[in-house]
Short mmCIF file of C-alpha atoms in Angstrom, two decimals:
data_model
loop_
_atom_site.label_atom_id
_atom_site.label_comp_id
_atom_site.label_asym_id
_atom_site.label_seq_id
_atom_site.Cartn_x
_atom_site.Cartn_y
_atom_site.Cartn_z
CA MET A 1 -30.59 45.31 -42.11
CA THR A 2 -33.06 42.45 -42.46
CA PHE A 3 -35.30 41.80 -39.48
CA GLU A 4 -35.02 38.05 -38.97
CA LEU A 5 -37.82 35.81 -37.78
CA ILE A 6 -36.53 32.63 -36.18
CA CYS A 7 -39.41 30.24 -35.64
CA GLU A 8 -39.19 27.51 -33.04
CA ILE A 9 -40.67 24.18 -34.08
CA GLU A 10 -41.98 21.38 -31.92
CA PRO A 11 -39.65 18.38 -32.23
CA PRO A 12 -41.29 14.95 -32.25
CA THR A 13 -41.49 12.72 -29.20
CA LYS A 14 -42.01 9.71 -31.48
CA PRO A 15 -39.92 8.44 -34.44
CA ASP A 16 -42.03 10.24 -37.04
CA LEU A 17 -41.02 13.50 -38.78
CA LYS A 18 -44.27 14.21 -40.65
CA HIS A 19 -45.43 16.87 -38.18
CA VAL A 20 -41.99 18.51 -38.21
CA ARG A 21 -42.03 18.66 -41.99
CA HIS A 22 -45.50 20.21 -41.93
CA GLN A 23 -44.36 22.92 -39.51
CA ILE A 24 -41.31 23.69 -41.65
CA GLY A 25 -43.35 23.79 -44.84
CA THR A 26 -46.01 26.04 -43.32
CA LEU A 27 -43.67 28.47 -41.58
CA SER A 28 -41.13 28.69 -44.42
CA THR A 29 -43.10 31.61 -45.90
CA ILE A 30 -42.19 33.81 -42.91
CA ALA A 31 -39.15 32.19 -41.22
CA HIS A 32 -35.54 33.07 -41.95
CA SER A 33 -34.37 30.20 -39.71
CA PHE A 34 -35.81 27.47 -37.50
CA LEU A 35 -34.82 26.74 -33.92
CA ILE A 36 -35.11 23.12 -32.84
CA PRO A 37 -35.35 22.59 -29.05
CA ASP A 38 -33.38 19.87 -27.30
CA ASN A 39 -35.51 17.65 -25.05
CA HIS A 40 -37.47 20.80 -24.16
CA ILE A 41 -39.47 20.91 -20.94
CA GLY A 42 -37.57 17.84 -19.84
CA ARG A 43 -39.09 15.33 -22.28
CA ALA A 44 -37.18 13.07 -24.68
CA THR A 45 -37.47 14.16 -28.32
CA VAL A 46 -35.80 13.34 -31.62
CA SER A 47 -32.27 14.82 -31.70
CA SER A 48 -32.21 18.54 -32.46
CA VAL A 49 -29.21 17.95 -34.74
CA ALA A 50 -31.19 15.40 -36.76
CA VAL A 51 -34.18 17.75 -37.07
CA ALA A 52 -31.91 20.66 -38.02
CA HIS A 53 -30.53 18.45 -40.78
CA GLU A 54 -34.13 17.83 -41.92
CA VAL A 55 -34.69 21.59 -42.03
CA GLU A 56 -31.60 22.00 -44.22
CA ALA A 57 -32.78 19.17 -46.49
CA MET A 58 -36.04 21.09 -47.02
CA GLY A 59 -34.15 24.22 -48.04
CA GLY A 60 -34.26 26.06 -44.71
CA ARG A 61 -31.69 27.12 -42.12
CA GLY A 62 -31.65 25.19 -38.87
CA ILE A 63 -30.36 26.15 -35.43
CA ALA A 64 -29.88 23.12 -33.21
CA CYS A 65 -30.43 23.76 -29.53
CA LEU A 66 -28.17 21.72 -27.23
CA ASN A 67 -28.50 21.74 -23.45
CA SER A 68 -25.83 21.09 -20.85
CA ARG A 69 -28.29 19.11 -18.73
CA ASP A 70 -28.29 15.90 -20.75
CA ARG A 71 -24.72 15.35 -21.88
CA ASN A 72 -21.19 14.88 -20.68
CA LEU A 73 -18.11 16.02 -22.59
CA LEU A 74 -17.85 12.87 -24.70
CA GLY A 75 -21.54 13.04 -25.61
CA PHE A 76 -21.17 16.71 -26.56
CA ARG A 77 -18.21 15.95 -28.80
CA ARG A 78 -20.30 13.22 -30.45
CA ASP A 79 -23.04 15.81 -31.12
CA LEU A 80 -20.54 18.23 -32.66
CA LEU A 81 -19.13 15.49 -34.91
CA THR A 82 -22.64 14.46 -35.96
CA ALA A 83 -23.58 18.06 -36.70
CA ALA A 84 -20.45 18.58 -38.79
CA ALA A 85 -21.17 15.39 -40.74
CA TYR A 86 -24.73 16.59 -41.40
CA GLY A 87 -23.70 20.14 -42.34
CA VAL A 88 -25.41 21.68 -39.29
CA ASP A 89 -23.33 24.68 -38.18
CA GLN A 90 -25.61 26.87 -36.01
CA PHE A 91 -26.29 26.15 -32.34
CA LEU A 92 -28.03 27.62 -29.34
CA PHE A 93 -26.52 26.40 -26.07
CA VAL A 94 -28.76 26.42 -22.99
CA TYR A 95 -28.78 25.10 -19.43
CA GLY A 96 -31.96 23.04 -19.85
CA ASP A 97 -35.23 22.70 -17.95
CA LYS A 98 -35.64 20.32 -15.04
CA PRO A 99 -35.92 16.77 -16.46
CA THR A 100 -39.13 14.80 -15.97
CA SER A 101 -37.06 11.63 -15.46
CA GLY A 102 -33.44 10.85 -14.72
CA ASN A 103 -30.81 13.21 -13.34
CA ARG A 104 -29.04 16.31 -14.60
CA THR A 105 -25.38 15.86 -15.52
CA SER A 106 -22.92 18.42 -14.13
CA ASP A 107 -20.10 17.76 -16.61
CA LEU A 108 -20.80 20.78 -18.83
CA THR A 109 -21.92 24.38 -18.57
CA VAL A 110 -23.08 26.64 -21.37
CA ARG A 111 -19.78 28.50 -21.04
CA SER A 112 -17.70 25.33 -21.41
CA MET A 113 -19.87 24.23 -24.36
CA ILE A 114 -19.09 27.47 -26.18
CA GLU A 115 -15.36 27.06 -25.49
CA GLU A 116 -15.36 23.41 -26.60
CA ALA A 117 -17.32 24.16 -29.79
CA ARG A 118 -14.95 27.03 -30.66
CA ASP A 119 -12.01 24.65 -30.36
CA PHE A 120 -13.81 22.02 -32.44
CA SER A 121 -14.66 24.34 -35.35
CA PRO A 122 -14.17 28.10 -35.74
CA GLY A 123 -16.80 27.93 -38.48
CA PHE A 124 -19.66 27.11 -36.13
CA ARG A 125 -22.07 29.94 -35.26
CA LEU A 126 -22.84 29.76 -31.55
CA GLY A 127 -25.60 31.39 -29.53
CA ALA A 128 -26.63 31.64 -25.89
CA ALA A 129 -29.80 32.56 -24.03
CA ALA A 130 -30.03 35.77 -22.01
CA ALA A 131 -32.44 36.56 -19.20
CA LEU A 132 -33.76 40.12 -18.98
CA ARG A 133 -30.93 40.98 -16.59
CA PRO A 134 -27.35 42.21 -17.08
CA ILE A 135 -25.54 40.01 -19.62
CA PRO A 136 -22.47 38.20 -18.20
CA SER A 137 -19.24 39.07 -19.98
CA TRP A 138 -18.68 35.49 -21.18
CA LYS A 139 -22.06 35.42 -22.96
CA ARG A 140 -20.95 38.47 -24.94
CA THR A 141 -18.46 36.19 -26.72
CA ALA A 142 -21.36 34.32 -28.39
CA ASP A 143 -22.20 35.01 -32.04
CA PHE A 144 -25.82 35.82 -31.18
CA LEU A 145 -28.14 35.96 -28.18
CA PHE A 146 -31.74 34.89 -27.65
CA SER A 147 -33.40 36.99 -24.97
CA GLN A 148 -35.91 35.43 -22.60
CA VAL A 149 -39.52 35.21 -23.74
CA SER A 150 -41.49 38.19 -22.48
CA PHE A 151 -45.06 39.36 -22.95
CA SER A 152 -44.04 42.99 -22.34
CA LEU A 153 -42.72 45.04 -25.25
CA GLU A 154 -41.74 47.81 -22.85
CA ALA A 155 -39.65 45.46 -20.69
CA GLN A 156 -37.87 44.11 -23.75
CA LEU A 157 -37.02 47.58 -25.05
CA ARG A 158 -35.80 48.79 -21.64
CA TRP A 159 -33.56 45.75 -21.29
CA ARG A 160 -32.15 46.11 -24.79
CA GLU A 161 -31.33 49.77 -24.28
CA ALA A 162 -29.54 48.95 -21.01
CA GLN A 163 -27.58 46.02 -22.53
CA PRO A 164 -25.62 47.17 -25.57
CA VAL A 165 -23.83 44.29 -27.31
CA ASP A 166 -22.13 43.97 -30.67
CA VAL A 167 -23.82 40.71 -31.71
CA PRO A 168 -27.37 40.13 -33.02
CA VAL A 169 -29.98 39.83 -30.28
CA TYR A 170 -33.31 38.10 -30.93
CA ALA A 171 -36.25 38.94 -28.68
CA GLY A 172 -38.31 36.06 -27.33
CA VAL A 173 -42.01 36.10 -28.24
CA MET A 174 -44.44 33.29 -27.45
CA VAL A 175 -48.05 32.68 -28.43
CA LEU A 176 -50.20 32.25 -25.33
CA ALA A 177 -52.41 29.40 -26.49
CA SER A 178 -54.87 29.14 -23.62
CA GLU A 179 -55.56 30.01 -20.01
CA ARG A 180 -54.13 26.62 -19.04
CA HIS A 181 -50.99 27.40 -21.01
CA ALA A 182 -50.60 30.59 -18.96
CA HIS A 183 -50.76 28.66 -15.69
CA THR A 184 -48.26 26.08 -16.99
CA LEU A 185 -45.80 28.80 -17.99
CA ALA A 186 -46.16 30.62 -14.68
CA ALA A 187 -45.41 27.40 -12.81
CA ALA A 188 -42.42 26.46 -14.98
CA ILE A 189 -40.84 29.92 -15.27
CA PRO A 190 -41.24 31.76 -11.95
CA ASP A 191 -39.96 35.14 -13.19
CA ILE A 192 -42.15 35.33 -16.31
CA ALA A 193 -44.86 37.99 -16.13
CA ILE A 194 -48.05 37.24 -18.04
CA PRO A 195 -50.54 40.13 -18.05
CA ASP A 196 -53.88 39.25 -16.49
CA ASP A 197 -55.75 41.01 -19.26
CA LEU A 198 -54.02 38.86 -21.89
CA VAL A 199 -54.96 35.69 -20.00
CA ALA A 200 -58.57 36.90 -19.83
CA ARG A 201 -58.65 37.70 -23.54
CA VAL A 202 -57.21 34.31 -24.45
CA ALA A 203 -59.76 32.58 -22.22
CA ALA A 204 -62.54 34.34 -24.14
CA ASP A 205 -61.05 34.12 -27.65
CA ARG A 206 -58.63 31.40 -28.81
CA MET A 207 -57.13 33.78 -31.41
CA ALA A 208 -56.25 36.50 -28.89
CA GLY A 209 -52.88 34.96 -28.06
CA VAL A 210 -51.94 34.72 -31.73
CA GLU A 211 -52.95 38.34 -32.35
CA ALA A 212 -51.01 39.59 -29.33
CA ALA A 213 -47.85 37.71 -30.34
CA CYS A 214 -48.04 38.92 -33.94
CA GLU A 215 -48.57 42.52 -32.81
CA GLN A 216 -45.54 42.18 -30.53
CA VAL A 217 -43.41 40.85 -33.41
CA LEU A 218 -44.36 43.81 -35.61
CA ALA A 219 -43.76 46.31 -32.82
CA LEU A 220 -40.31 44.85 -32.15
CA ARG A 221 -39.51 45.07 -35.85
CA ASP A 222 -40.61 48.69 -35.99
CA SER A 223 -38.59 49.58 -32.89
CA GLY A 224 -35.29 48.73 -34.58
CA ALA A 225 -33.92 47.59 -31.21
CA PHE A 226 -33.43 43.92 -32.09
CA ALA A 227 -31.94 42.00 -35.00
CA GLY A 228 -35.08 39.88 -35.04
CA VAL A 229 -37.42 37.72 -33.03
CA HIS A 230 -37.31 34.19 -31.70
CA LEU A 231 -40.97 33.26 -32.10
CA VAL A 232 -42.49 30.31 -30.26
CA PRO A 233 -45.85 29.64 -31.97
CA VAL A 234 -46.51 26.41 -29.99
CA ALA A 235 -49.34 24.52 -31.72
CA ARG A 236 -50.68 27.69 -33.37
CA TYR A 237 -48.14 27.85 -36.18
CA ARG A 238 -50.77 27.82 -38.95
CA ASP A 239 -52.57 30.81 -37.44
CA VAL A 240 -49.28 32.65 -36.91
CA GLU A 241 -48.21 32.10 -40.50
CA SER A 242 -51.51 33.32 -41.95
CA ARG A 243 -51.41 36.45 -39.74
CA LEU A 244 -47.76 37.38 -40.39
CA ALA A 245 -47.25 36.34 -44.02
CA ALA A 246 -48.65 39.58 -45.42
CA ALA A 247 -47.68 41.86 -42.53
CA LEU A 248 -43.96 41.10 -42.70
CA LYS A 249 -43.63 41.83 -46.42
#
């Protein structure tokens, strides 16, 4: 079975797709698919469906992330229609981070989004996010799962062994870009554990976070426990590509 690398790209916050195209072009040597976040960390970005369509136009496979935070049922149905018109058929449904402005809608849940999308088109491939805790039964009806980003290989392997499922599971791996990045993550995601020694290494060497993430990807591949990895390279996508291009062959 092929070990899949799903690379997350940074969607634009301005009406310009040049940076997105550069990320896709650079990472296409190692990525099997691209995940496009949806107003991630509570900021407005270009539609994930539109960017997923751009990925497809460049010869890649796009997974559009859609959150329940920003849309009501009518808006969600509009997104599904738009995706179908654009030929986008893979989705990751998530709850969504706290918005930086405006309010969270309560019209939809991830569970109801999966049910609605199934009714709309049986041909859609639908995914959900899973924390490193027991997986609820309704999430097991998804076509794939993305596990929470973790900096601990051991924690990921323990969780996977304890949570057998019959669908592909992709382990979350993120490049720690800087000491400041570590503090931002810790504040935004209270249950994420970032090793102090990794933070210290990144503070001393800007490439340490890239090396650690790439080593984790290769170790997860060699473990055989996951179908692949959901890799978040942040702004270090060029360094990640150069490090993994040869190693993943």
